[in-house]
mmCIF file of C-alpha atoms and ligand atoms in Angstrom:
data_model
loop_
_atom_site.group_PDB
_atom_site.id
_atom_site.type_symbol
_atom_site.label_atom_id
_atom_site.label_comp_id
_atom_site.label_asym_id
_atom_site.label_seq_id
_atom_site.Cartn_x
_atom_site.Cartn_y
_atom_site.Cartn_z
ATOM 1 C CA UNK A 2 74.478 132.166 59.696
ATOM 2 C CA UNK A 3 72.077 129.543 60.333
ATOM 3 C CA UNK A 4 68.498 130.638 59.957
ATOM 4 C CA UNK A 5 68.668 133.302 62.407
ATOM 5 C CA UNK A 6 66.970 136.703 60.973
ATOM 6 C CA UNK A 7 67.691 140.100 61.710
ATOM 7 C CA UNK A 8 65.555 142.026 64.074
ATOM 8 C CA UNK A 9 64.825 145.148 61.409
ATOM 9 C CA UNK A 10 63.649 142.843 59.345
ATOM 10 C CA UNK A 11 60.379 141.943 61.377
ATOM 11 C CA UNK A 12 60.350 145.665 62.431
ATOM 12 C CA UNK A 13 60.132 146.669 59.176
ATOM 13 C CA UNK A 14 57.384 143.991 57.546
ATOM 14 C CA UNK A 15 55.534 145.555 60.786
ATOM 15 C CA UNK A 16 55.613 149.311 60.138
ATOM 16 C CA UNK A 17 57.924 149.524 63.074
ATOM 17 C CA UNK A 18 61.045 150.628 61.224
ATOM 18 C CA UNK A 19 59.333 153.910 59.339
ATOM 19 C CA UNK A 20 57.732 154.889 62.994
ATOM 20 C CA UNK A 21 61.145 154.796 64.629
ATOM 21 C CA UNK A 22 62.950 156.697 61.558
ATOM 22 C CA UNK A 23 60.271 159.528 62.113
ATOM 23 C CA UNK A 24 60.699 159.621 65.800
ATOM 24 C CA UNK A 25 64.685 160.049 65.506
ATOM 25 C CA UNK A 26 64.624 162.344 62.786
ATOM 26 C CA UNK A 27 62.373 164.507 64.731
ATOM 27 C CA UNK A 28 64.892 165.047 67.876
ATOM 28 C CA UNK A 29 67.535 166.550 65.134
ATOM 29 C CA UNK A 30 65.494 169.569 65.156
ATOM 30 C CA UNK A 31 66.605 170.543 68.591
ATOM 31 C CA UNK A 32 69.201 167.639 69.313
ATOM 32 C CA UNK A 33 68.467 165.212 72.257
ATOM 33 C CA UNK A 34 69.802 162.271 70.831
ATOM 34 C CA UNK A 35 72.291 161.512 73.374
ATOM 35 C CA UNK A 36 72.846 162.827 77.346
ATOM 36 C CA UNK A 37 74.664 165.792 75.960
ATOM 37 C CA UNK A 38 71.031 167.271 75.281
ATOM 38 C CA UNK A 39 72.632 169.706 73.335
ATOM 39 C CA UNK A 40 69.201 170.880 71.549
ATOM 40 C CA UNK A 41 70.823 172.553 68.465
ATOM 41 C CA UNK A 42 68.957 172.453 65.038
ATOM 42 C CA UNK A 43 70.822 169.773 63.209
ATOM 43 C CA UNK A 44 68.506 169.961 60.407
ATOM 44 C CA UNK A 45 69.976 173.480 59.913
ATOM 45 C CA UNK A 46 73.414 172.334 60.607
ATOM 46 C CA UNK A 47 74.063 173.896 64.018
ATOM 47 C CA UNK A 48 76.711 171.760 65.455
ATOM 48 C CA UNK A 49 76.507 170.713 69.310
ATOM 49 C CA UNK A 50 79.519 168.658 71.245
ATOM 50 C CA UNK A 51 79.318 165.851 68.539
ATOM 51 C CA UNK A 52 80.215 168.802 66.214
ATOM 52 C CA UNK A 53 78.157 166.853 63.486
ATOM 53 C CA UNK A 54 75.226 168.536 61.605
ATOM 54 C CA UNK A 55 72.439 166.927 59.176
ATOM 55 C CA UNK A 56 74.553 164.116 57.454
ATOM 56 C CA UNK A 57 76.670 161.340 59.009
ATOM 57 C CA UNK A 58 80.291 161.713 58.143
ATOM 58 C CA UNK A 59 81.892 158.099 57.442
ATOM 59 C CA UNK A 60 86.037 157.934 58.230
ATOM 60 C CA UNK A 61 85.697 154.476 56.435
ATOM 61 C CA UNK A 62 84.288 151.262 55.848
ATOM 62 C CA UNK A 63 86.135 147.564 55.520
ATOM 63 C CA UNK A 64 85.791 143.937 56.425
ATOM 64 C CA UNK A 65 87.400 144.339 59.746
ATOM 65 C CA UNK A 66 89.527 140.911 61.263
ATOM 66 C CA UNK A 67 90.525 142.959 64.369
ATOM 67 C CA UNK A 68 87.422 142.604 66.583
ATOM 68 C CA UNK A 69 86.102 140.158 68.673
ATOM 69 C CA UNK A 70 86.082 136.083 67.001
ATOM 70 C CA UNK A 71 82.381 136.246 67.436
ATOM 71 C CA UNK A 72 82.085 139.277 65.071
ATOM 72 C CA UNK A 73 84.650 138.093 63.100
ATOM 73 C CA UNK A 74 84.335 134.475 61.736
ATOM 74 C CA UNK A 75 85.708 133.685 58.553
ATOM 75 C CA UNK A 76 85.020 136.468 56.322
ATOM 76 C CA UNK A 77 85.140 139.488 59.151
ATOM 77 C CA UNK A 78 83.247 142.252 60.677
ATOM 78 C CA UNK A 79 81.619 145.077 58.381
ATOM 79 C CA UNK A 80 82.484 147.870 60.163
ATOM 80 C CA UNK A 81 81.327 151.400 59.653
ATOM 81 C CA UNK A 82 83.459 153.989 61.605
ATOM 82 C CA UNK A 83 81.567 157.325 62.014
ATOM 83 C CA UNK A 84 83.344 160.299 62.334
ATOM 84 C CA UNK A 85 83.097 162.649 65.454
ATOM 85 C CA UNK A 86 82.235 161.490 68.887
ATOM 86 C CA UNK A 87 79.458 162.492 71.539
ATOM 87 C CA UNK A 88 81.804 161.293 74.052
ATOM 88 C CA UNK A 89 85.452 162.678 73.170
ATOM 89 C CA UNK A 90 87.674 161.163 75.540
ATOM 90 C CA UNK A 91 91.395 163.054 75.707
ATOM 91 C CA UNK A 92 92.815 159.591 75.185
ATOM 92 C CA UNK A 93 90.982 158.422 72.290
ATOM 93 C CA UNK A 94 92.533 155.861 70.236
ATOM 94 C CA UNK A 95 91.103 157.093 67.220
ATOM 95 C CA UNK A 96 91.492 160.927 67.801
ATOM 96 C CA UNK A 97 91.748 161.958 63.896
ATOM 97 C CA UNK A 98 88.148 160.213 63.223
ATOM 98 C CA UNK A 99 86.501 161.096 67.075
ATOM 99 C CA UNK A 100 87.724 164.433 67.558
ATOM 100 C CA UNK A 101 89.248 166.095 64.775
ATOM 101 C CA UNK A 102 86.334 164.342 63.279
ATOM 102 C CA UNK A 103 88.480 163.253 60.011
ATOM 103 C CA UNK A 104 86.034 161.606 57.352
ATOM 104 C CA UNK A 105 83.438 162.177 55.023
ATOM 105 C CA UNK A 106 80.131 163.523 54.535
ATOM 106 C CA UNK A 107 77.915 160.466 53.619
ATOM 107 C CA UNK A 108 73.643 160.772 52.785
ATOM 108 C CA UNK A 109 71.284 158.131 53.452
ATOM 109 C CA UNK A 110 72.198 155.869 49.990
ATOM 110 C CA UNK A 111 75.723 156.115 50.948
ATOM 111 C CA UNK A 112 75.213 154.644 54.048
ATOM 112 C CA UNK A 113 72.948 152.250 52.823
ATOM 113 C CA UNK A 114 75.088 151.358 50.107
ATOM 114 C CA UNK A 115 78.035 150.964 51.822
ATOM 115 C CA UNK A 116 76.337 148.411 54.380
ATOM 116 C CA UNK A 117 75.380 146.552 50.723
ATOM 117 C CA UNK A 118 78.792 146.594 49.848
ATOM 118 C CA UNK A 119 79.888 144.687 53.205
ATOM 119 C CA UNK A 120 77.282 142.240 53.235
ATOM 120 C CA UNK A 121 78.073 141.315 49.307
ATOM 121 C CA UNK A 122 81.704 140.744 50.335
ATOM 122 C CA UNK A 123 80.801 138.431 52.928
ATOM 123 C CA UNK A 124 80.618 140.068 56.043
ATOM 124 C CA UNK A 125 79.122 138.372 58.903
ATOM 125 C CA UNK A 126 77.725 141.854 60.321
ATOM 126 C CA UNK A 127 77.369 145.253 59.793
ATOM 127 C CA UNK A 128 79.140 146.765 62.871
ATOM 128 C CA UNK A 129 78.504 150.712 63.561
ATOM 129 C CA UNK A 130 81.394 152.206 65.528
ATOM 130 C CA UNK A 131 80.488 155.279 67.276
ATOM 131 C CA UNK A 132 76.585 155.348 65.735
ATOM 132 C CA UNK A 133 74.959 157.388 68.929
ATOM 133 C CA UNK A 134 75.215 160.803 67.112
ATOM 134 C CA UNK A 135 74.128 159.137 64.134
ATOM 135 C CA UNK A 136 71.010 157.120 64.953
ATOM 136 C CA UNK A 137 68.532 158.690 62.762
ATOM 137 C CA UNK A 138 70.886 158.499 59.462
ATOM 138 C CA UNK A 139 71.496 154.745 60.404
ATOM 139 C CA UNK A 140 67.371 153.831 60.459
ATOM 140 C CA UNK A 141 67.092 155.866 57.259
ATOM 141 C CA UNK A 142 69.657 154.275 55.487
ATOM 142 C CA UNK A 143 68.746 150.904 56.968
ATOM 143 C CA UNK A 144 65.271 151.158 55.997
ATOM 144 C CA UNK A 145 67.285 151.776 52.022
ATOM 145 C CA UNK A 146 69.872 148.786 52.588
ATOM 146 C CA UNK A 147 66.349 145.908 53.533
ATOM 147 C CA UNK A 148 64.722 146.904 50.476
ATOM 148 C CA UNK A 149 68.041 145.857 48.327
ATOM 149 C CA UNK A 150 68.448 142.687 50.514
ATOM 150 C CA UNK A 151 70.160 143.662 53.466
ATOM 151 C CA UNK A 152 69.765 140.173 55.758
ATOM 152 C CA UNK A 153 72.764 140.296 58.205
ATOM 153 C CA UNK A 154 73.370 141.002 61.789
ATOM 154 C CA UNK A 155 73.411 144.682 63.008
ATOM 155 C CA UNK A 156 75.979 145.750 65.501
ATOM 156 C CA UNK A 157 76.099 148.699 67.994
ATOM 157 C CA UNK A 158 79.415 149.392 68.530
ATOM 158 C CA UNK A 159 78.970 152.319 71.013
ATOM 159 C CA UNK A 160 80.549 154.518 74.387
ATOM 160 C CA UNK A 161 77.936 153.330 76.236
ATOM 161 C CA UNK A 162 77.389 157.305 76.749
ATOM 162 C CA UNK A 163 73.543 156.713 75.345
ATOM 163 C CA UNK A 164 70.057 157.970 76.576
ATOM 164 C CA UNK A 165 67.468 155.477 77.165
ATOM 165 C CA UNK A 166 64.686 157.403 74.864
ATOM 166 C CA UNK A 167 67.214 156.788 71.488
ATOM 167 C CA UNK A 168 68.022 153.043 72.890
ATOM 168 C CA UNK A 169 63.940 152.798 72.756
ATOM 169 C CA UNK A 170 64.118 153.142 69.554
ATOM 170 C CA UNK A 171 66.681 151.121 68.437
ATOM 171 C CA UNK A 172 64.414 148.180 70.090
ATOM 172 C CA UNK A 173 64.087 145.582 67.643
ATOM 173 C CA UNK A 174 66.428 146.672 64.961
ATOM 174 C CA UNK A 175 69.885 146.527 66.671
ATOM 175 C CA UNK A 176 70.927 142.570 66.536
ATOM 176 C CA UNK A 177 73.938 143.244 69.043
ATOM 177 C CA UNK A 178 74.824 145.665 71.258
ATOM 178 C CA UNK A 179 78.791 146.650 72.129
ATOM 179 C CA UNK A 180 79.207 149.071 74.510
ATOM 180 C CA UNK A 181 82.236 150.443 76.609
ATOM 181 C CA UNK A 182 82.043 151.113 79.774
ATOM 182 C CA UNK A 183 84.967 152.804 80.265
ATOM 183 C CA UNK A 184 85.124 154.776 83.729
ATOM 184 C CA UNK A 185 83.296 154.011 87.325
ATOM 185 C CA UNK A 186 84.469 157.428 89.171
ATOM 186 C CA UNK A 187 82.448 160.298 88.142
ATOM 187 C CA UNK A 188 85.319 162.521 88.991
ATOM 188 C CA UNK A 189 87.276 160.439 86.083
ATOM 189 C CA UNK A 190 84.872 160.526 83.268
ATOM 190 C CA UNK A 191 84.584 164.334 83.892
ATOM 191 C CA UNK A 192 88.181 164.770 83.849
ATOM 192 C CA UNK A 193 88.401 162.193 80.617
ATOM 193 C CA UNK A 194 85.469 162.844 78.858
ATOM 194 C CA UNK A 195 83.393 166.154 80.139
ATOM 195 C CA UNK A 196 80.746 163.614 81.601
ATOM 196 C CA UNK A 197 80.733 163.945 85.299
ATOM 197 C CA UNK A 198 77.147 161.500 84.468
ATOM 198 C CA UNK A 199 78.843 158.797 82.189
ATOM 199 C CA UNK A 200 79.119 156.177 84.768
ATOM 200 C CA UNK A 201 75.358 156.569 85.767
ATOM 201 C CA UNK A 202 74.237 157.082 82.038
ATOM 202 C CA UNK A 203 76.499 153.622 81.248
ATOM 203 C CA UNK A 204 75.111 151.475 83.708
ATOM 204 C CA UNK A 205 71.491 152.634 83.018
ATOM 205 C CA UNK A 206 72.402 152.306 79.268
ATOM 206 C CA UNK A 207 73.713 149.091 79.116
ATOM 207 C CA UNK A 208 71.290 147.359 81.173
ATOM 208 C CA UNK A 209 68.393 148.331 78.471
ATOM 209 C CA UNK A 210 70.521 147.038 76.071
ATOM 210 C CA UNK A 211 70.663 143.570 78.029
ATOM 211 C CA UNK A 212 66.642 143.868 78.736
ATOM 212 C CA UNK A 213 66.342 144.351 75.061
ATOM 213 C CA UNK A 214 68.994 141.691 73.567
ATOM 214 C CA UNK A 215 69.345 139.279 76.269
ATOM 215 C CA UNK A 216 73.282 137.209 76.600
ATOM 216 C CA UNK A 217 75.613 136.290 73.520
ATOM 217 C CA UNK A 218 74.133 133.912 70.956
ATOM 218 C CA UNK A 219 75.938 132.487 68.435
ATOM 219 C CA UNK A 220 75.242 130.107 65.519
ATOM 220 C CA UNK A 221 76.873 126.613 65.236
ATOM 221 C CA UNK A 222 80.047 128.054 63.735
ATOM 222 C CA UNK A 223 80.687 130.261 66.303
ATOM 223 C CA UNK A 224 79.896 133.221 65.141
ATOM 224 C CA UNK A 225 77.447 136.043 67.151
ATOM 225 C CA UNK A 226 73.683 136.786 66.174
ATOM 226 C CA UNK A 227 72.426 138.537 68.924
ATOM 227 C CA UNK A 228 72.954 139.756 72.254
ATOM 228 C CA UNK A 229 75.224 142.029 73.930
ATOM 229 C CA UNK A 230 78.862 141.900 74.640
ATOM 230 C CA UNK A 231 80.839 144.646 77.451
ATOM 231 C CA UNK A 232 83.687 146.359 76.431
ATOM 232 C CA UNK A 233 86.551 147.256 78.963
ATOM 233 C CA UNK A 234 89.723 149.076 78.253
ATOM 234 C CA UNK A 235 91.982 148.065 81.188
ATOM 235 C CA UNK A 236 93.247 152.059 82.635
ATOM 236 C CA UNK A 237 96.580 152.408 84.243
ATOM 237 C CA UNK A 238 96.785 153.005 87.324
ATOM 238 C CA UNK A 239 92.982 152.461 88.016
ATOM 239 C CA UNK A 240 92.199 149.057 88.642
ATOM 240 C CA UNK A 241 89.722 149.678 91.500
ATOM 241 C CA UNK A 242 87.467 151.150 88.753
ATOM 242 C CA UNK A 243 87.643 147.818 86.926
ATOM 243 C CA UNK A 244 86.557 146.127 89.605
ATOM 244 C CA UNK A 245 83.922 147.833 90.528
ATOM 245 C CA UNK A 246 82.913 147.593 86.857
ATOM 246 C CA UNK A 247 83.052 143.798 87.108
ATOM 247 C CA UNK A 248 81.020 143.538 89.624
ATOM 248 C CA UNK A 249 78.469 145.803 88.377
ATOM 249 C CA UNK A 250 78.669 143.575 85.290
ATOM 250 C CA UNK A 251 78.263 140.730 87.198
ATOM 251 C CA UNK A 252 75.551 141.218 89.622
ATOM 252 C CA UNK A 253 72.803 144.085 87.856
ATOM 253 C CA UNK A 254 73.658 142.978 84.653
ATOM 254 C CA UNK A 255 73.810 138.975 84.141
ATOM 255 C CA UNK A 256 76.611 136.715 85.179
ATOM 256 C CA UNK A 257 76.819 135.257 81.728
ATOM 257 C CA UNK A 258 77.663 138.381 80.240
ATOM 258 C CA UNK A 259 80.318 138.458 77.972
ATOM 259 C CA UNK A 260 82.821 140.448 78.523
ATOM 260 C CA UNK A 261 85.881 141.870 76.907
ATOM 261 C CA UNK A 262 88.522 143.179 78.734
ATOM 262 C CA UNK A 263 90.870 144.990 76.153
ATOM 263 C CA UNK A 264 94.844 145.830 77.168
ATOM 264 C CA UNK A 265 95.614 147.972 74.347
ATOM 265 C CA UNK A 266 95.782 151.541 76.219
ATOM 266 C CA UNK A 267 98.647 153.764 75.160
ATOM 267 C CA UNK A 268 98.851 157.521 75.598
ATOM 268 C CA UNK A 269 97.108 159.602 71.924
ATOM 269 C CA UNK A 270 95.539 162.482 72.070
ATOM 270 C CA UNK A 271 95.874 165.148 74.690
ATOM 271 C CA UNK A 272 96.428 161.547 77.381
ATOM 272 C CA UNK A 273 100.190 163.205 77.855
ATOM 273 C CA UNK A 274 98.628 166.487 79.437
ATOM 274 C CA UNK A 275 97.042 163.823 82.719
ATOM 275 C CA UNK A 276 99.955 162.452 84.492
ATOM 276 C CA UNK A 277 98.511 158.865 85.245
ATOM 277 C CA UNK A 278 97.093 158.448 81.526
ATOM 278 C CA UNK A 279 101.005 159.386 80.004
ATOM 279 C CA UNK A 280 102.010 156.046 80.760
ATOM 280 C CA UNK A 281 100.687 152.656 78.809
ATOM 281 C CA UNK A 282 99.112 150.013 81.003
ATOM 282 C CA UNK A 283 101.534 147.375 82.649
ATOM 283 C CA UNK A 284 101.232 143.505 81.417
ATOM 284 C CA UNK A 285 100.955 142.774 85.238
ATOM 285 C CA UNK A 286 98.151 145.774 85.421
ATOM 286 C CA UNK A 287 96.412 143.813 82.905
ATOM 287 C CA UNK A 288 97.252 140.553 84.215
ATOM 288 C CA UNK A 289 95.494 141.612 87.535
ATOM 289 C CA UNK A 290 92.290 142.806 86.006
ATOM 290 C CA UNK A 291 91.802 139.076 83.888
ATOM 291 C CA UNK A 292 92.314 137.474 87.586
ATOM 292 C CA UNK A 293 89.750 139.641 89.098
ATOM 293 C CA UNK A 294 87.471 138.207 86.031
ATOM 294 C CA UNK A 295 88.610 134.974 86.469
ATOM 295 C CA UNK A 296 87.789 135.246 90.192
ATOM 296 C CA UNK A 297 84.044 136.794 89.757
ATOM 297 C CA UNK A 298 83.609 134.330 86.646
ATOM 298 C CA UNK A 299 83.178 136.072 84.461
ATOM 299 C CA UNK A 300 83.095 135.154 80.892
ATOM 300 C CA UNK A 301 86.198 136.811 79.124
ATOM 301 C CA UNK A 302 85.939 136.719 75.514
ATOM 302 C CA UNK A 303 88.865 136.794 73.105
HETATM 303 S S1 SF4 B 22 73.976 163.900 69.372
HETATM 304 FE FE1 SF4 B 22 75.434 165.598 69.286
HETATM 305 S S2 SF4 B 22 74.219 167.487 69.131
HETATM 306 FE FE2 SF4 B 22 72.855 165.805 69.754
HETATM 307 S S3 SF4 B 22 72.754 165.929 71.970
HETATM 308 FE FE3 SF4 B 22 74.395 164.472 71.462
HETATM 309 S S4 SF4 B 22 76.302 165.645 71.334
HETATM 310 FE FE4 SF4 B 22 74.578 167.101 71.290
#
């Protein structure tokens, strides 16, 4: 990966990285990690909406060839998937791990080892799925991982359902950021996810993230170092809301954002109980929302 070298790194030759551990760890006491604010004592293992207590719980680990050719290269992504969610949309395509919260309890070394693992095996990045009930486990088991040569790319593969105070501190150690933003109609994201705020916590969310990480970069093989990519799962039936999300993209975020606009939607989870999610999305539903890309320019990646 050229010479490019990980922001935790610096943080950490700087004192940065044991600050930020202490800071996170602190808010577990009475849990305001996320905009759920549910202010439980994690430390004692009260369990708020993310229904996770002290320790992370890891569903599993591998070199991942399924995400985005930027993350992937030649040797694939190292994705952690976290169990639980702080989100917990009724659709979720990985309902066992995000709501049923299927997985493992993992400590600090585990974690750390296991990002060891997917570096030694070649991984261009270590890519945290569903970190934002997680953050303070991540830092501490980062902070294990530099110390036994962790050197590659750090990706947060997130909601976008984040609070500004944890993205603070994730400043300087998080390489890439990957958020969805999934809904634009408040009335939606209560109805899909028990967030009546998402779409205002999103946008506020993932413009930090661009303030902090700036566009895509990637090194001369093609693969991503830094920077920030949007997620988008195409909805049926609601392709006003992608618009508007486009445009939002587009205008308050940066027009060379990159953008992924993903077609995969199919009914799981409780989706058969809402009448417009029971269906999967059209190909000319999704064929629509790549020409309203195409005509706001929008960088589609994939
Ligand atoms: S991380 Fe979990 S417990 Fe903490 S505020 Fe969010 S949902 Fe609640």
């Amino acid at each position: 990966m050229d010479d490019y070298i990980p922001k935790y790194i610096k943080e950490k030759q700087q004192g940065g990285l044991l600050k930020k551990i202490n800071q996170a760890s602190s808010l577990l006491a009475s849990c305001t990690l996320c905009p759920r604010q549910c202010k439980v004592d994690r430390t004692k293992e009260e369990k708020g909406y993310c229904s996770t207590g002290k320790n992370a719980l890891v569903s599993s680990f591998s070199a991942h060839f399924g995400e985005e050719p930027q993350l992937v290269g030649d040797h694939g992504s190292g994705t952690i998937f976290f169990s639980n969610c702080n989100l917990k949309c009724i659709f979720c395509q990985n309902y066992d791990i995000s709501v049923r919260g299927m997985g493992q309890e993992a400590d600090d070394e585990k974690i750390a080892s296991i990002m060891l693992h997917l570096q030694k095996i070649g991984c261009h990045n270590i890519n945290l799925v569903t970190p934002s009930h997680v953050v303070p486990q991540i830092l501490k088991a980062l902070n294990i991982a530099i110390d036994h040569g962790l050197n590659i790319p750090l990706i947060y593969n997130c909601s976008g359902y984040e609070s500004i105070d944890t993205l603070c501190l994730l400043n300087n150690i998080i390489d890439i950021y990957m958020p969805d933003f999934k809904f634009w109609e408040p009335d939606l994201s209560k109805k899909y996810c028990h967030s009546r705020d998402y779409p205002h916590i999103a946008r506020k969310a993932i413009k930090e993230m661009h303030d902090q990480v700036g566009n895509l970069k990637v090194d001369k093989s093609g693969v991503a170092c830094s920077g920030l990519i949007v997620r988008h799962l195409v909805m049926p039936g609601n392709l006003d809301g992608t618009h508007e999300i486009l445009k939002f993209i587009k205008e308050k975020i940066s027009p060379q954002t990159s953008v992924n606009l993903m077609s995969q939607y199919h009914p799981m989870g409780d989706a058969d109980k809402i009448k417009e999610l029971s269906t999967p999305l059209t190909p000319e539903e999704f064929r629509t929302a790549i020409d309203m890309a195409r005509r706001l320019n929008i960088e589609i990646i994939r």
